[in-house]
Backbone as a printed PyTorch tensor [residue, N CA C, xyz], in Angstrom:
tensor([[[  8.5990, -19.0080,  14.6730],
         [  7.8850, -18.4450,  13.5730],
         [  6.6270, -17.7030,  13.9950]],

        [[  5.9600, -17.6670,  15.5760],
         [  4.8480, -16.7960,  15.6650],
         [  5.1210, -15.3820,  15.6610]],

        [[  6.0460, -14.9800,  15.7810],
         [  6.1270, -13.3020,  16.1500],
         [  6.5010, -13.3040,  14.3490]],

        [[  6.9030, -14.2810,  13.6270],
         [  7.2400, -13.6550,  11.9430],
         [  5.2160, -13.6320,  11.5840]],

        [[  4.6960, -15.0250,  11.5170],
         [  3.5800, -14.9470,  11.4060],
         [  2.9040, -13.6730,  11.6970]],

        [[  2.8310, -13.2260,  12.9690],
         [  2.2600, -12.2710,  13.4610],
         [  2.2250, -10.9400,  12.9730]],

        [[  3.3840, -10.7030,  12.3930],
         [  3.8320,  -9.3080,  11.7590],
         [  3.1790,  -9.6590,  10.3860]],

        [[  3.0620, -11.2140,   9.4980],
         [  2.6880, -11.1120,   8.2160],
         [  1.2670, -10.9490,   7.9820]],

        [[  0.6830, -10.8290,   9.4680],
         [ -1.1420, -11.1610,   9.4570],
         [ -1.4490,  -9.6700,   9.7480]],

        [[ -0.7990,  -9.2240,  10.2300],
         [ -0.3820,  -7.0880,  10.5020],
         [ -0.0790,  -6.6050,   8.8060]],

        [[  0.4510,  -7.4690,   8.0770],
         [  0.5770,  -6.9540,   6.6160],
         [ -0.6450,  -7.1200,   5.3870]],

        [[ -0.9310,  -7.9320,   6.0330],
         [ -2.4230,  -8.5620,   5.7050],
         [ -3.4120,  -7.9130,   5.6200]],

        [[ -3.3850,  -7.1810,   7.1570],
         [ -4.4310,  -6.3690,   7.2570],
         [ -4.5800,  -5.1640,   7.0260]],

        [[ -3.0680,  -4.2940,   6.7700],
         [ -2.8060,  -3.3060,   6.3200],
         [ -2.8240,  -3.7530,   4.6070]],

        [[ -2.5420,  -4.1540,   4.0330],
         [ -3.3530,  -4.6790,   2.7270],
         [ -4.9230,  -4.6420,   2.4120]],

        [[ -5.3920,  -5.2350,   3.3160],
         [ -6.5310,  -5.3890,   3.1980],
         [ -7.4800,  -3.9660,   3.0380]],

        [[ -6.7870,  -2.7890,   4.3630],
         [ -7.7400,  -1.6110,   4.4390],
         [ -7.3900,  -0.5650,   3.1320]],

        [[ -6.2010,  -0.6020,   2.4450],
         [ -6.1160,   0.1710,   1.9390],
         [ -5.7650,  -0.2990,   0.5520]],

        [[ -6.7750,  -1.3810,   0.1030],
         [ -7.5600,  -1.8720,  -1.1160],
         [ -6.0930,  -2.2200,  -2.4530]],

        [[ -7.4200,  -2.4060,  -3.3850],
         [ -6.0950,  -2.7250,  -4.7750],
         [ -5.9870,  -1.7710,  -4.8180]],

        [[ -5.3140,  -1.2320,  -4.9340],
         [ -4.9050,   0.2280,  -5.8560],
         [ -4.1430,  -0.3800,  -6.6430]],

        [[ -3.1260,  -1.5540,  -7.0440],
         [ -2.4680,  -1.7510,  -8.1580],
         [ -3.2370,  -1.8410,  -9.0830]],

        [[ -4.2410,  -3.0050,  -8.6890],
         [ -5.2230,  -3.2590, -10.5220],
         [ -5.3090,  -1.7410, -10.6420]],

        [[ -6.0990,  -0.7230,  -9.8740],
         [ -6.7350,   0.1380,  -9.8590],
         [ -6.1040,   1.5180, -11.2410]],

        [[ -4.9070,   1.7700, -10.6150],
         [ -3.8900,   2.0630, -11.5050],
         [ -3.3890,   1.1030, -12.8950]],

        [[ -3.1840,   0.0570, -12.7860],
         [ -2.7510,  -0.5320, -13.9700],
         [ -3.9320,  -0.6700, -14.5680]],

        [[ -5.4830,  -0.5130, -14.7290],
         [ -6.4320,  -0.6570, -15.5190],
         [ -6.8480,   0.7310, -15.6060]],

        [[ -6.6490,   1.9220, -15.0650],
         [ -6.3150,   3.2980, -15.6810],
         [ -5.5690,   3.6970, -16.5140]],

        [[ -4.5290,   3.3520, -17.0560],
         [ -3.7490,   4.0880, -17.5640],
         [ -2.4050,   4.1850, -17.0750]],

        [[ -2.4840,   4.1620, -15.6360],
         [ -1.0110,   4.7250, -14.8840],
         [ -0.4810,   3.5880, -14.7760]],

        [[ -0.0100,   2.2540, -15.3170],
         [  0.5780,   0.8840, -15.1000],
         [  2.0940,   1.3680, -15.2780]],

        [[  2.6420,   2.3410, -15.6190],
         [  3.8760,   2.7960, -16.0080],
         [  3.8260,   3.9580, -14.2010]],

        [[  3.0740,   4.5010, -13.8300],
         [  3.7420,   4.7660, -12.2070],
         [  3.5060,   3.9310, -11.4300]],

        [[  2.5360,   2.3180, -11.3980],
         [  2.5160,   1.4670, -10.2820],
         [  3.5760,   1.0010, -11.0090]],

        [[  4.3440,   0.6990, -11.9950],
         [  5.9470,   0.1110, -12.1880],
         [  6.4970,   0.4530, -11.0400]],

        [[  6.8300,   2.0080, -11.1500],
         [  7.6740,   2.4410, -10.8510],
         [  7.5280,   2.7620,  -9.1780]],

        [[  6.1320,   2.7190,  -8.3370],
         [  6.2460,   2.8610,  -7.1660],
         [  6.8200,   1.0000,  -6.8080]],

        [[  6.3290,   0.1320,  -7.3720],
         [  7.1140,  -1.2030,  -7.1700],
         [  8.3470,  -1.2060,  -6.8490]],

        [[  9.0770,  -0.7360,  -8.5670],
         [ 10.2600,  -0.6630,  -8.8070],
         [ 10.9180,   0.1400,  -6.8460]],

        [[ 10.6000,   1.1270,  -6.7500],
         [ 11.0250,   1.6250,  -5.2000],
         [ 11.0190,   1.0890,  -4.3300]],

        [[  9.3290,   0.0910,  -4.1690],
         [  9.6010,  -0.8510,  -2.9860],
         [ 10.2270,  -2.1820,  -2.9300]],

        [[ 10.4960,  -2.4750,  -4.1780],
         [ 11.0280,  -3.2870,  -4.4680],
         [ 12.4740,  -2.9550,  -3.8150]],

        [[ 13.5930,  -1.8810,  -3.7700],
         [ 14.7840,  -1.6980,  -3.6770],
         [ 14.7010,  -1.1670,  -2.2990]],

        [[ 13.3750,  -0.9350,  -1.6200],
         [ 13.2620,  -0.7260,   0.0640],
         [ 13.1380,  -1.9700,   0.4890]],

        [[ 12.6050,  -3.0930,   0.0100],
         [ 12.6240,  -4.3510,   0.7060],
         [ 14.1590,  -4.9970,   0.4590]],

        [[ 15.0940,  -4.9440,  -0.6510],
         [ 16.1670,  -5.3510,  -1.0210],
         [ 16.5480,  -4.7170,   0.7430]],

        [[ 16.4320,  -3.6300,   0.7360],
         [ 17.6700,  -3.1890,   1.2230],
         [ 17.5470,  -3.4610,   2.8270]],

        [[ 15.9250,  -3.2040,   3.1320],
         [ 15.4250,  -3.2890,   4.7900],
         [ 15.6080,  -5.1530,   5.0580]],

        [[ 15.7100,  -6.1060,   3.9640],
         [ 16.2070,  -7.6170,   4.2930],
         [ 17.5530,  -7.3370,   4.3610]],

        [[ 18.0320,  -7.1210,   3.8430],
         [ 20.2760,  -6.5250,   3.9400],
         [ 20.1670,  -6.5360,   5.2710]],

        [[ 19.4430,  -5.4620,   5.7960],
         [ 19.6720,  -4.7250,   7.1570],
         [ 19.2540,  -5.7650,   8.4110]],

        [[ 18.0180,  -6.2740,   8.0280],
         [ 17.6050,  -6.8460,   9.3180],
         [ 17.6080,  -8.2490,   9.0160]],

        [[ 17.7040,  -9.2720,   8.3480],
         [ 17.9130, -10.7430,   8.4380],
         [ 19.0460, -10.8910,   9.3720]],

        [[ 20.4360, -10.3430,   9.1250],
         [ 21.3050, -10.8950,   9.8020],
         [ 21.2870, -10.7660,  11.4820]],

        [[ 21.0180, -10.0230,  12.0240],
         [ 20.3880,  -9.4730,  13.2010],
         [ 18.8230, -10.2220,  14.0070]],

        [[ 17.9440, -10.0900,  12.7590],
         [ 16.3100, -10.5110,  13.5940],
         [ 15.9650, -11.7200,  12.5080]],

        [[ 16.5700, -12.4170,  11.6050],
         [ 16.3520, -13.5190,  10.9100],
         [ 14.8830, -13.4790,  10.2860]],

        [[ 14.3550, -14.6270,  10.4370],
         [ 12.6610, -14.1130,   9.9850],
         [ 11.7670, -13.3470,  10.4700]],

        [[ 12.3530, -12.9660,  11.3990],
         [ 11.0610, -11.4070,  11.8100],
         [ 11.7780, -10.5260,  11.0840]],

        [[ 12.6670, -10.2230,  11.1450],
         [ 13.8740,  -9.2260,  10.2040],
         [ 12.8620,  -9.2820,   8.9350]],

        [[ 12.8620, -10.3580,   8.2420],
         [ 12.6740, -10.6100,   6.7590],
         [ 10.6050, -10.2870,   6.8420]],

        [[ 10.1340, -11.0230,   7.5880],
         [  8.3970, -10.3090,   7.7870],
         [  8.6810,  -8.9160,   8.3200]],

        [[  9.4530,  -8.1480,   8.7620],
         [  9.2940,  -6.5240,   9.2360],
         [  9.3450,  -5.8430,   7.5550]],

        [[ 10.6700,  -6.6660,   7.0030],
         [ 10.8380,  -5.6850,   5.9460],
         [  9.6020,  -5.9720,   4.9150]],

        [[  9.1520,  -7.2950,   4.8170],
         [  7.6530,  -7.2920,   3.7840],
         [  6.4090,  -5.8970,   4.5280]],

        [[  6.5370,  -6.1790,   5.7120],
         [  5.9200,  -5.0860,   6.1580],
         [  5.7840,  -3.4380,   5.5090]],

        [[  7.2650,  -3.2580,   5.7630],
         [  6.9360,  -1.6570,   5.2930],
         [  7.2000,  -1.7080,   4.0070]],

        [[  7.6950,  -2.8700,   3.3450],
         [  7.6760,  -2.4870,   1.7990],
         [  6.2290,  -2.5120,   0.8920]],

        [[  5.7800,  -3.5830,   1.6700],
         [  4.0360,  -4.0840,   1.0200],
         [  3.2330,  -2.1520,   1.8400]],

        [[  3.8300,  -2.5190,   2.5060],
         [  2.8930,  -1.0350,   3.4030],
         [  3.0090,   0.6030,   2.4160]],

        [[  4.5170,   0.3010,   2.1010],
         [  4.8630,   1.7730,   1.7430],
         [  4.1570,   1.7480,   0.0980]],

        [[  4.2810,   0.7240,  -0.6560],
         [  3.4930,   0.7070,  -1.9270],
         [  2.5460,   0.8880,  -2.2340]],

        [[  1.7270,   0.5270,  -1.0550],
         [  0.0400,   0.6820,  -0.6760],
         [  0.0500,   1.9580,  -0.8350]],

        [[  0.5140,   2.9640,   0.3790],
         [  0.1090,   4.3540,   0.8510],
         [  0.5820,   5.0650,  -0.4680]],

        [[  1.6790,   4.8200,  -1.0620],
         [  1.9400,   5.9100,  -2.0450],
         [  0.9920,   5.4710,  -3.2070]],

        [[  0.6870,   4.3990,  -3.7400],
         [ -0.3700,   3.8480,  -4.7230],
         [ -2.0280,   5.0500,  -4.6140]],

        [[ -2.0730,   4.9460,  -2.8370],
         [ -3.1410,   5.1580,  -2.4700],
         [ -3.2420,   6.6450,  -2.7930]],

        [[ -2.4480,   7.3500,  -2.1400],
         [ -1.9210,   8.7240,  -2.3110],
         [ -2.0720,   9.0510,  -3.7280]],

        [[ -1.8090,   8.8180,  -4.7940],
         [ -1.6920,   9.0610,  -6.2150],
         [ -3.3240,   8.7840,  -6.7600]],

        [[ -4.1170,   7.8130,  -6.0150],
         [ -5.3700,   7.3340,  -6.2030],
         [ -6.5370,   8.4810,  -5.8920]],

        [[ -5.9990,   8.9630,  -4.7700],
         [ -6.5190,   9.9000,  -4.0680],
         [ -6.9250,  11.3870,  -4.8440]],

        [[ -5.4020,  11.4510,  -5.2540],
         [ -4.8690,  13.2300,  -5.9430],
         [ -5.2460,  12.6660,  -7.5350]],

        [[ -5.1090,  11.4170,  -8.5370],
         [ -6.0540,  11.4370,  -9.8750],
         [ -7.7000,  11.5910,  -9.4970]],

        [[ -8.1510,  10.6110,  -8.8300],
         [ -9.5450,  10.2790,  -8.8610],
         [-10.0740,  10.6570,  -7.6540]],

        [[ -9.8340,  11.6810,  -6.9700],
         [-10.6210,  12.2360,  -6.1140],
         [-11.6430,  10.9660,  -5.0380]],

        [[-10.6840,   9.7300,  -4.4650],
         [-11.2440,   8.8790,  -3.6330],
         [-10.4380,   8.3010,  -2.9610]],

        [[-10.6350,   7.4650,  -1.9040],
         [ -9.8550,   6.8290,  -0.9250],
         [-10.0690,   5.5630,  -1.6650]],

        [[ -9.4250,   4.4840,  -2.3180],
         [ -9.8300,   2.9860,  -2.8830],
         [ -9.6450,   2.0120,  -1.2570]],

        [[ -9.4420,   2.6480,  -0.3570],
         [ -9.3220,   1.1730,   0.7360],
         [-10.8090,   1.5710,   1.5620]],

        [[-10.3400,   0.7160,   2.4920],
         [-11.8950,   0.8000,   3.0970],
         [-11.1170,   0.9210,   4.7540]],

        [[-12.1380,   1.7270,   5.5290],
         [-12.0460,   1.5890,   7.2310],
         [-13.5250,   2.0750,   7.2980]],

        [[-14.0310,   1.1970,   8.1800],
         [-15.5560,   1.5710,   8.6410],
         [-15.6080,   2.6810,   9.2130]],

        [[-16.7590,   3.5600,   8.9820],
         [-17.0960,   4.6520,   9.9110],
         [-16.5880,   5.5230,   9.3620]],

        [[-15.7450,   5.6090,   8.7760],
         [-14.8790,   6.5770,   8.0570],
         [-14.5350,   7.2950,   6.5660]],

        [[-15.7250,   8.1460,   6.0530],
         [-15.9870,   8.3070,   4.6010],
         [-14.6870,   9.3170,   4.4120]],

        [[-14.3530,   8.9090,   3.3470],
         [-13.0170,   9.9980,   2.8010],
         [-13.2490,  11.1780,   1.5610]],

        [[-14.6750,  11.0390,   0.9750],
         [-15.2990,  11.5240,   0.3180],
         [-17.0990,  11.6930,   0.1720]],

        [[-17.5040,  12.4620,  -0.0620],
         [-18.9400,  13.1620,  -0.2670],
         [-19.3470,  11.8920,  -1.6710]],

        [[-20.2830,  10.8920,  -1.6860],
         [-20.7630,  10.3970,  -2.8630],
         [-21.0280,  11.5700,  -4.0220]],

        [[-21.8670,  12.9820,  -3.7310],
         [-22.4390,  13.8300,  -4.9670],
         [-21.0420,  14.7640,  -5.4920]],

        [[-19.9870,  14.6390,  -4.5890],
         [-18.8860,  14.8950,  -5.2930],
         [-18.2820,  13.6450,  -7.1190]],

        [[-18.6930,  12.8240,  -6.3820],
         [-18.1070,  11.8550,  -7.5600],
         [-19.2920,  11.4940,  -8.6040]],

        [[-20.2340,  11.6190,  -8.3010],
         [-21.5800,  11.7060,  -9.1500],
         [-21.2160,  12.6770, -10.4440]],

        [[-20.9450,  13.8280,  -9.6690],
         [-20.2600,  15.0070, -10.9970],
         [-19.9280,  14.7580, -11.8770]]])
């Protein structure tokens, strides 16, 4: 179970940098497109456990939480980005926007 662990603490942290965006969206308005980016990763994790349990067992099954928790994030984030003109996750050192832009 350390190499499954290992990949779920890698999901963790890719969680972590690139913030809620679900509340973020579902307390905007858009709770009807975080459905529906779910609804997608939801049927990418169905399908990436199909593929890799039988083969890599529980790393199989932590790879696919991986890119499904991962891919929901980035497209959440992406849509966060192009409504509200901001990055909602965080990486130090690294501003994704001008503060007197959003002051406006």
């Amino acid at each position: 179970g350390k190499n499954a662990l290992i990949i779920l603490t890698i999901t963790n942290l890719i969680t972590t940098i690139l913030g809620s965006v679900g509340t973020l969206l579902n307390m905007t308005g858009y709770q009807v497109l975080m459905r529906n980016i779910l609804f997608i990763s939801l049927i990418v994790n169905i399908l990436i456990n199909y593929l890799l349990i039988p083969p890599y067992g529980l790393v199989g099954a932590a790879i696919a939480t991986l890119v499904s928790t991962s891919l929901w994030r980035i497209i959440a984030n992406i849509y966060v980005y192009e409504k509200f003109n901001f990055w909602a996750g965080y990486i130090p050192k690294i501003k994704f926007f001008k503060y007197k832009e959003v002051i406006k």
